[in-house]
């Protein structure tokens, strides 16, 4: 399981065996069942999650209407979380639910800070991850503002074709902001 993390990190920077042993000591392994929440709105967020297997969705639930807004999906080799709550040690405004049985390596904020302090070059890796996430968020926002449903669907197909095989149509439709019927017509 840690070999997946090492491979993921080494796409950005090489690590010696000793350095990776230090990195690995800061993570804990957890299993989650389908429909289980890894992060729940209103609760503290103790970990950042690197997915080894499985599929999750990150949602905001409007308490006034009880409507869910899907912000993102994450699958193996991705990081996901309510980052604002994690980094500020506040309660979650988002929920992260498993759409499949999921395995993850979990990193507490204290371990994250200890890892960065003990191995300064890992800061570069995390900077790359943060930048990639920021850019993906900007693309998603611009897509929602400037693209029609078909264009958003085509963008998703071109960027993440494997998601289409794994997501229920209702989840996919909600992410794209269309009805299930509209999605079926596309």
JSON list of N, CA and C in Angstrom, two decimals, residues 13-71:
[
{"chain": "A", "resi": 13, "resn": "UNK", "atom": "N", "xyz": [9.28, 13.91, -7.34]},
{"chain": "A", "resi": 13, "resn": "UNK", "atom": "CA", "xyz": [10.63, 14.02, -6.80]},
{"chain": "A", "resi": 13, "resn": "UNK", "atom": "C", "xyz": [11.11, 12.67, -6.31]},
{"chain": "A", "resi": 14, "resn": "UNK", "atom": "N", "xyz": [12.41, 12.40, -6.48]},
{"chain": "A", "resi": 14, "resn": "UNK", "atom": "CA", "xyz": [12.96, 11.11, -6.03]},
{"chain": "A", "resi": 14, "resn": "UNK", "atom": "C", "xyz": [13.12, 11.10, -4.51]},
{"chain": "A", "resi": 15, "resn": "UNK", "atom": "N", "xyz": [12.99, 9.89, -3.94]},
{"chain": "A", "resi": 15, "resn": "UNK", "atom": "CA", "xyz": [13.19, 9.71, -2.51]},
{"chain": "A", "resi": 15, "resn": "UNK", "atom": "C", "xyz": [14.14, 8.53, -2.29]},
{"chain": "A", "resi": 16, "resn": "UNK", "atom": "N", "xyz": [15.00, 8.67, -1.31]},
{"chain": "A", "resi": 16, "resn": "UNK", "atom": "CA", "xyz": [15.80, 7.53, -0.91]},
{"chain": "A", "resi": 16, "resn": "UNK", "atom": "C", "xyz": [14.92, 6.60, -0.08]},
{"chain": "A", "resi": 17, "resn": "UNK", "atom": "N", "xyz": [15.38, 5.40, 0.16]},
{"chain": "A", "resi": 17, "resn": "UNK", "atom": "CA", "xyz": [14.61, 4.47, 1.00]},
{"chain": "A", "resi": 17, "resn": "UNK", "atom": "C", "xyz": [14.42, 5.05, 2.40]},
{"chain": "A", "resi": 18, "resn": "UNK", "atom": "N", "xyz": [15.45, 5.69, 2.93]},
{"chain": "A", "resi": 18, "resn": "UNK", "atom": "CA", "xyz": [15.36, 6.28, 4.27]},
{"chain": "A", "resi": 18, "resn": "UNK", "atom": "C", "xyz": [14.34, 7.42, 4.29]},
{"chain": "A", "resi": 19, "resn": "UNK", "atom": "N", "xyz": [14.37, 8.24, 3.25]},
{"chain": "A", "resi": 19, "resn": "UNK", "atom": "CA", "xyz": [13.40, 9.34, 3.18]},
{"chain": "A", "resi": 19, "resn": "UNK", "atom": "C", "xyz": [11.98, 8.80, 3.09]},
{"chain": "A", "resi": 20, "resn": "UNK", "atom": "N", "xyz": [11.78, 7.77, 2.27]},
{"chain": "A", "resi": 20, "resn": "UNK", "atom": "CA", "xyz": [10.42, 7.25, 2.15]},
{"chain": "A", "resi": 20, "resn": "UNK", "atom": "C", "xyz": [9.98, 6.56, 3.44]},
{"chain": "A", "resi": 21, "resn": "UNK", "atom": "N", "xyz": [10.89, 5.91, 4.12]},
{"chain": "A", "resi": 21, "resn": "UNK", "atom": "CA", "xyz": [10.54, 5.30, 5.41]},
{"chain": "A", "resi": 21, "resn": "UNK", "atom": "C", "xyz": [10.04, 6.39, 6.37]},
{"chain": "A", "resi": 22, "resn": "UNK", "atom": "N", "xyz": [10.71, 7.54, 6.37]},
{"chain": "A", "resi": 22, "resn": "UNK", "atom": "CA", "xyz": [10.28, 8.67, 7.19]},
{"chain": "A", "resi": 22, "resn": "UNK", "atom": "C", "xyz": [8.89, 9.15, 6.77]},
{"chain": "A", "resi": 23, "resn": "UNK", "atom": "N", "xyz": [8.66, 9.26, 5.47]},
{"chain": "A", "resi": 23, "resn": "UNK", "atom": "CA", "xyz": [7.36, 9.68, 4.96]},
{"chain": "A", "resi": 23, "resn": "UNK", "atom": "C", "xyz": [6.28, 8.71, 5.41]},
{"chain": "A", "resi": 24, "resn": "UNK", "atom": "N", "xyz": [6.52, 7.42, 5.19]},
{"chain": "A", "resi": 24, "resn": "UNK", "atom": "CA", "xyz": [5.53, 6.40, 5.49]},
{"chain": "A", "resi": 24, "resn": "UNK", "atom": "C", "xyz": [5.09, 6.37, 6.95]},
{"chain": "A", "resi": 25, "resn": "UNK", "atom": "N", "xyz": [5.98, 6.74, 7.85]},
{"chain": "A", "resi": 25, "resn": "UNK", "atom": "CA", "xyz": [5.65, 6.74, 9.29]},
{"chain": "A", "resi": 25, "resn": "UNK", "atom": "C", "xyz": [4.58, 7.76, 9.66]},
{"chain": "A", "resi": 26, "resn": "UNK", "atom": "N", "xyz": [4.33, 8.71, 8.77]},
{"chain": "A", "resi": 26, "resn": "UNK", "atom": "CA", "xyz": [3.37, 9.78, 9.09]},
{"chain": "A", "resi": 26, "resn": "UNK", "atom": "C", "xyz": [1.95, 9.48, 8.63]},
{"chain": "A", "resi": 27, "resn": "UNK", "atom": "N", "xyz": [1.77, 8.38, 7.92]},
{"chain": "A", "resi": 27, "resn": "UNK", "atom": "CA", "xyz": [0.45, 8.02, 7.40]},
{"chain": "A", "resi": 27, "resn": "UNK", "atom": "C", "xyz": [-0.12, 6.83, 8.15]},
{"chain": "A", "resi": 28, "resn": "UNK", "atom": "N", "xyz": [-1.43, 6.78, 8.25]},
{"chain": "A", "resi": 28, "resn": "UNK", "atom": "CA", "xyz": [-2.10, 5.58, 8.75]},
{"chain": "A", "resi": 28, "resn": "UNK", "atom": "C", "xyz": [-3.04, 5.07, 7.66]},
{"chain": "A", "resi": 29, "resn": "UNK", "atom": "N", "xyz": [-3.22, 3.78, 7.63]},
{"chain": "A", "resi": 29, "resn": "UNK", "atom": "CA", "xyz": [-4.07, 3.13, 6.63]},
{"chain": "A", "resi": 29, "resn": "UNK", "atom": "C", "xyz": [-5.46, 2.94, 7.21]},
{"chain": "A", "resi": 30, "resn": "UNK", "atom": "N", "xyz": [-6.48, 3.26, 6.38]},
{"chain": "A", "resi": 30, "resn": "UNK", "atom": "CA", "xyz": [-7.87, 3.04, 6.80]},
{"chain": "A", "resi": 30, "resn": "UNK", "atom": "C", "xyz": [-8.68, 2.49, 5.64]},
{"chain": "A", "resi": 31, "resn": "UNK", "atom": "N", "xyz": [-9.67, 1.68, 5.98]},
{"chain": "A", "resi": 31, "resn": "UNK", "atom": "CA", "xyz": [-10.63, 1.14, 5.02]},
{"chain": "A", "resi": 31, "resn": "UNK", "atom": "C", "xyz": [-11.99, 1.77, 5.30]},
{"chain": "A", "resi": 32, "resn": "UNK", "atom": "N", "xyz": [-12.72, 2.06, 4.23]},
{"chain": "A", "resi": 32, "resn": "UNK", "atom": "CA", "xyz": [-14.05, 2.63, 4.34]},
{"chain": "A", "resi": 32, "resn": "UNK", "atom": "C", "xyz": [-15.00, 1.83, 3.46]},
{"chain": "A", "resi": 33, "resn": "UNK", "atom": "N", "xyz": [-16.21, 1.64, 3.91]},
{"chain": "A", "resi": 33, "resn": "UNK", "atom": "CA", "xyz": [-17.21, 0.90, 3.15]},
{"chain": "A", "resi": 33, "resn": "UNK", "atom": "C", "xyz": [-17.98, 1.85, 2.23]},
{"chain": "A", "resi": 34, "resn": "UNK", "atom": "N", "xyz": [-18.56, 1.29, 1.19]},
{"chain": "A", "resi": 34, "resn": "UNK", "atom": "CA", "xyz": [-19.42, 2.05, 0.30]},
{"chain": "A", "resi": 34, "resn": "UNK", "atom": "C", "xyz": [-20.50, 2.74, 1.14]},
{"chain": "A", "resi": 35, "resn": "UNK", "atom": "N", "xyz": [-20.76, 3.99, 0.86]},
{"chain": "A", "resi": 35, "resn": "UNK", "atom": "CA", "xyz": [-21.73, 4.87, 1.52]},
{"chain": "A", "resi": 35, "resn": "UNK", "atom": "C", "xyz": [-21.24, 5.41, 2.87]},
{"chain": "A", "resi": 36, "resn": "UNK", "atom": "N", "xyz": [-20.05, 5.01, 3.31]},
{"chain": "A", "resi": 36, "resn": "UNK", "atom": "CA", "xyz": [-19.50, 5.55, 4.55]},
{"chain": "A", "resi": 36, "resn": "UNK", "atom": "C", "xyz": [-18.92, 6.94, 4.27]},
{"chain": "A", "resi": 37, "resn": "UNK", "atom": "N", "xyz": [-19.04, 7.81, 5.26]},
{"chain": "A", "resi": 37, "resn": "UNK", "atom": "CA", "xyz": [-18.48, 9.16, 5.15]},
{"chain": "A", "resi": 37, "resn": "UNK", "atom": "C", "xyz": [-17.05, 9.17, 5.69]},
{"chain": "A", "resi": 38, "resn": "UNK", "atom": "N", "xyz": [-16.14, 9.69, 4.90]},
{"chain": "A", "resi": 38, "resn": "UNK", "atom": "CA", "xyz": [-14.77, 9.90, 5.36]},
{"chain": "A", "resi": 38, "resn": "UNK", "atom": "C", "xyz": [-14.68, 11.27, 6.04]},
{"chain": "A", "resi": 39, "resn": "UNK", "atom": "N", "xyz": [-15.46, 12.20, 5.55]},
{"chain": "A", "resi": 39, "resn": "UNK", "atom": "CA", "xyz": [-15.60, 13.55, 6.11]},
{"chain": "A", "resi": 39, "resn": "UNK", "atom": "C", "xyz": [-17.09, 13.83, 6.14]},
{"chain": "A", "resi": 40, "resn": "UNK", "atom": "N", "xyz": [-17.56, 14.37, 7.26]},
{"chain": "A", "resi": 40, "resn": "UNK", "atom": "CA", "xyz": [-18.99, 14.66, 7.36]},
{"chain": "A", "resi": 40, "resn": "UNK", "atom": "C", "xyz": [-19.19, 16.13, 7.72]},
{"chain": "A", "resi": 41, "resn": "UNK", "atom": "N", "xyz": [-20.08, 16.77, 6.98]},
{"chain": "A", "resi": 41, "resn": "UNK", "atom": "CA", "xyz": [-20.38, 18.18, 7.19]},
{"chain": "A", "resi": 41, "resn": "UNK", "atom": "C", "xyz": [-20.70, 18.42, 8.66]},
{"chain": "A", "resi": 42, "resn": "UNK", "atom": "N", "xyz": [-20.08, 19.46, 9.23]},
{"chain": "A", "resi": 42, "resn": "UNK", "atom": "CA", "xyz": [-20.31, 19.81, 10.63]},
{"chain": "A", "resi": 42, "resn": "UNK", "atom": "C", "xyz": [-19.37, 19.15, 11.61]},
{"chain": "A", "resi": 43, "resn": "UNK", "atom": "N", "xyz": [-18.56, 18.21, 11.15]},
{"chain": "A", "resi": 43, "resn": "UNK", "atom": "CA", "xyz": [-17.63, 17.48, 12.02]},
{"chain": "A", "resi": 43, "resn": "UNK", "atom": "C", "xyz": [-16.19, 17.96, 11.78]},
{"chain": "A", "resi": 44, "resn": "UNK", "atom": "N", "xyz": [-15.31, 17.71, 12.75]},
{"chain": "A", "resi": 44, "resn": "UNK", "atom": "CA", "xyz": [-13.88, 18.02, 12.52]},
{"chain": "A", "resi": 44, "resn": "UNK", "atom": "C", "xyz": [-13.32, 17.15, 11.40]},
{"chain": "A", "resi": 45, "resn": "UNK", "atom": "N", "xyz": [-12.25, 17.60, 10.78]},
{"chain": "A", "resi": 45, "resn": "UNK", "atom": "CA", "xyz": [-11.60, 16.87, 9.69]},
{"chain": "A", "resi": 45, "resn": "UNK", "atom": "C", "xyz": [-10.18, 16.51, 10.14]},
{"chain": "A", "resi": 46, "resn": "UNK", "atom": "N", "xyz": [-10.02, 15.30, 10.68]},
{"chain": "A", "resi": 46, "resn": "UNK", "atom": "CA", "xyz": [-8.73, 14.95, 11.28]},
{"chain": "A", "resi": 46, "resn": "UNK", "atom": "C", "xyz": [-7.63, 14.58, 10.28]},
{"chain": "A", "resi": 47, "resn": "UNK", "atom": "N", "xyz": [-8.01, 14.22, 9.04]},
{"chain": "A", "resi": 47, "resn": "UNK", "atom": "CA", "xyz": [-7.02, 13.70, 8.10]},
{"chain": "A", "resi": 47, "resn": "UNK", "atom": "C", "xyz": [-7.20, 14.30, 6.70]},
{"chain": "A", "resi": 48, "resn": "UNK", "atom": "N", "xyz": [-6.09, 14.28, 5.97]},
{"chain": "A", "resi": 48, "resn": "UNK", "atom": "CA", "xyz": [-6.10, 14.44, 4.52]},
{"chain": "A", "resi": 48, "resn": "UNK", "atom": "C", "xyz": [-5.98, 13.03, 3.97]},
{"chain": "A", "resi": 49, "resn": "UNK", "atom": "N", "xyz": [-6.62, 12.75, 2.83]},
{"chain": "A", "resi": 49, "resn": "UNK", "atom": "CA", "xyz": [-6.74, 11.39, 2.34]},
{"chain": "A", "resi": 49, "resn": "UNK", "atom": "C", "xyz": [-6.09, 11.22, 0.98]},
{"chain": "A", "resi": 50, "resn": "UNK", "atom": "N", "xyz": [-5.20, 10.23, 0.90]},
{"chain": "A", "resi": 50, "resn": "UNK", "atom": "CA", "xyz": [-4.64, 9.78, -0.37]},
{"chain": "A", "resi": 50, "resn": "UNK", "atom": "C", "xyz": [-5.32, 8.45, -0.67]},
{"chain": "A", "resi": 51, "resn": "UNK", "atom": "N", "xyz": [-6.10, 8.41, -1.77]},
{"chain": "A", "resi": 51, "resn": "UNK", "atom": "CA", "xyz": [-6.88, 7.21, -2.07]},
{"chain": "A", "resi": 51, "resn": "UNK", "atom": "C", "xyz": [-6.02, 6.15, -2.74]},
{"chain": "A", "resi": 52, "resn": "UNK", "atom": "N", "xyz": [-5.99, 4.98, -2.15]},
{"chain": "A", "resi": 52, "resn": "UNK", "atom": "CA", "xyz": [-5.28, 3.84, -2.72]},
{"chain": "A", "resi": 52, "resn": "UNK", "atom": "C", "xyz": [-6.20, 3.07, -3.66]},
{"chain": "A", "resi": 53, "resn": "UNK", "atom": "N", "xyz": [-7.48, 3.00, -3.30]},
{"chain": "A", "resi": 53, "resn": "UNK", "atom": "CA", "xyz": [-8.49, 2.34, -4.13]},
{"chain": "A", "resi": 53, "resn": "UNK", "atom": "C", "xyz": [-9.84, 2.93, -3.78]},
{"chain": "A", "resi": 54, "resn": "UNK", "atom": "N", "xyz": [-10.78, 2.75, -4.69]},
{"chain": "A", "resi": 54, "resn": "UNK", "atom": "CA", "xyz": [-12.13, 3.23, -4.43]},
{"chain": "A", "resi": 54, "resn": "UNK", "atom": "C", "xyz": [-12.46, 4.53, -5.14]},
{"chain": "A", "resi": 55, "resn": "UNK", "atom": "N", "xyz": [-13.62, 5.05, -4.81]},
{"chain": "A", "resi": 55, "resn": "UNK", "atom": "CA", "xyz": [-14.17, 6.24, -5.44]},
{"chain": "A", "resi": 55, "resn": "UNK", "atom": "C", "xyz": [-14.97, 7.01, -4.40]},
{"chain": "A", "resi": 56, "resn": "UNK", "atom": "N", "xyz": [-14.77, 8.33, -4.36]},
{"chain": "A", "resi": 56, "resn": "UNK", "atom": "CA", "xyz": [-15.49, 9.18, -3.41]},
{"chain": "A", "resi": 56, "resn": "UNK", "atom": "C", "xyz": [-16.11, 10.36, -4.13]},
{"chain": "A", "resi": 57, "resn": "UNK", "atom": "N", "xyz": [-17.06, 10.97, -3.45]},
{"chain": "A", "resi": 57, "resn": "UNK", "atom": "CA", "xyz": [-17.60, 12.25, -3.94]},
{"chain": "A", "resi": 57, "resn": "UNK", "atom": "C", "xyz": [-17.51, 13.26, -2.81]},
{"chain": "A", "resi": 58, "resn": "UNK", "atom": "N", "xyz": [-17.23, 14.50, -3.18]},
{"chain": "A", "resi": 58, "resn": "UNK", "atom": "CA", "xyz": [-17.16, 15.62, -2.26]},
{"chain": "A", "resi": 58, "resn": "UNK", "atom": "C", "xyz": [-18.38, 16.47, -2.51]},
{"chain": "A", "resi": 59, "resn": "UNK", "atom": "N", "xyz": [-19.22, 16.65, -1.49]},
{"chain": "A", "resi": 59, "resn": "UNK", "atom": "CA", "xyz": [-20.49, 17.34, -1.68]},
{"chain": "A", "resi": 59, "resn": "UNK", "atom": "C", "xyz": [-20.72, 18.43, -0.63]},
{"chain": "A", "resi": 60, "resn": "UNK", "atom": "N", "xyz": [-21.49, 19.42, -1.06]},
{"chain": "A", "resi": 60, "resn": "UNK", "atom": "CA", "xyz": [-22.00, 20.42, -0.14]},
{"chain": "A", "resi": 60, "resn": "UNK", "atom": "C", "xyz": [-23.50, 20.20, -0.08]},
{"chain": "A", "resi": 61, "resn": "UNK", "atom": "N", "xyz": [-24.04, 20.09, 1.12]},
{"chain": "A", "resi": 61, "resn": "UNK", "atom": "CA", "xyz": [-25.48, 19.94, 1.29]},
{"chain": "A", "resi": 61, "resn": "UNK", "atom": "C", "xyz": [-26.06, 21.25, 1.79]},
{"chain": "A", "resi": 62, "resn": "UNK", "atom": "N", "xyz": [-26.97, 21.82, 1.00]},
{"chain": "A", "resi": 62, "resn": "UNK", "atom": "CA", "xyz": [-27.66, 23.05, 1.38]},
{"chain": "A", "resi": 62, "resn": "UNK", "atom": "C", "xyz": [-28.69, 22.66, 2.43]},
{"chain": "A", "resi": 63, "resn": "UNK", "atom": "N", "xyz": [-28.48, 23.09, 3.66]},
{"chain": "A", "resi": 63, "resn": "UNK", "atom": "CA", "xyz": [-29.37, 22.69, 4.75]},
{"chain": "A", "resi": 63, "resn": "UNK", "atom": "C", "xyz": [-30.79, 23.21, 4.58]},
{"chain": "A", "resi": 64, "resn": "UNK", "atom": "N", "xyz": [-30.94, 24.36, 3.92]},
{"chain": "A", "resi": 64, "resn": "UNK", "atom": "CA", "xyz": [-32.28, 24.93, 3.74]},
{"chain": "A", "resi": 64, "resn": "UNK", "atom": "C", "xyz": [-33.12, 24.08, 2.79]},
{"chain": "A", "resi": 65, "resn": "UNK", "atom": "N", "xyz": [-32.51, 23.53, 1.75]},
{"chain": "A", "resi": 65, "resn": "UNK", "atom": "CA", "xyz": [-33.26, 22.76, 0.76]},
{"chain": "A", "resi": 65, "resn": "UNK", "atom": "C", "xyz": [-32.94, 21.26, 0.80]},
{"chain": "A", "resi": 66, "resn": "UNK", "atom": "N", "xyz": [-31.92, 20.88, 1.57]},
{"chain": "A", "resi": 66, "resn": "UNK", "atom": "CA", "xyz": [-31.43, 19.51, 1.65]},
{"chain": "A", "resi": 66, "resn": "UNK", "atom": "C", "xyz": [-30.92, 19.01, 0.30]},
{"chain": "A", "resi": 67, "resn": "UNK", "atom": "N", "xyz": [-30.57, 19.95, -0.59]},
{"chain": "A", "resi": 67, "resn": "UNK", "atom": "CA", "xyz": [-30.05, 19.58, -1.91]},
{"chain": "A", "resi": 67, "resn": "UNK", "atom": "C", "xyz": [-28.54, 19.42, -1.84]},
{"chain": "A", "resi": 68, "resn": "UNK", "atom": "N", "xyz": [-28.04, 18.36, -2.48]},
{"chain": "A", "resi": 68, "resn": "UNK", "atom": "CA", "xyz": [-26.60, 18.12, -2.53]},
{"chain": "A", "resi": 68, "resn": "UNK", "atom": "C", "xyz": [-26.02, 18.69, -3.82]},
{"chain": "A", "resi": 69, "resn": "UNK", "atom": "N", "xyz": [-24.89, 19.36, -3.67]},
{"chain": "A", "resi": 69, "resn": "UNK", "atom": "CA", "xyz": [-24.13, 19.88, -4.80]},
{"chain": "A", "resi": 69, "resn": "UNK", "atom": "C", "xyz": [-22.79, 19.14, -4.83]},
{"chain": "A", "resi": 70, "resn": "UNK", "atom": "N", "xyz": [-22.53, 18.40, -5.89]},
{"chain": "A", "resi": 70, "resn": "UNK", "atom": "CA", "xyz": [-21.29, 17.63, -5.98]},
{"chain": "A", "resi": 70, "resn": "UNK", "atom": "C", "xyz": [-20.19, 18.53, -6.52]},
{"chain": "A", "resi": 71, "resn": "UNK", "atom": "N", "xyz": [-19.15, 18.69, -5.72]},
{"chain": "A", "resi": 71, "resn": "UNK", "atom": "CA", "xyz": [-18.01, 19.52, -6.12]},
{"chain": "A", "resi": 71, "resn": "UNK", "atom": "C", "xyz": [-16.99, 18.72, -6.90]}
]
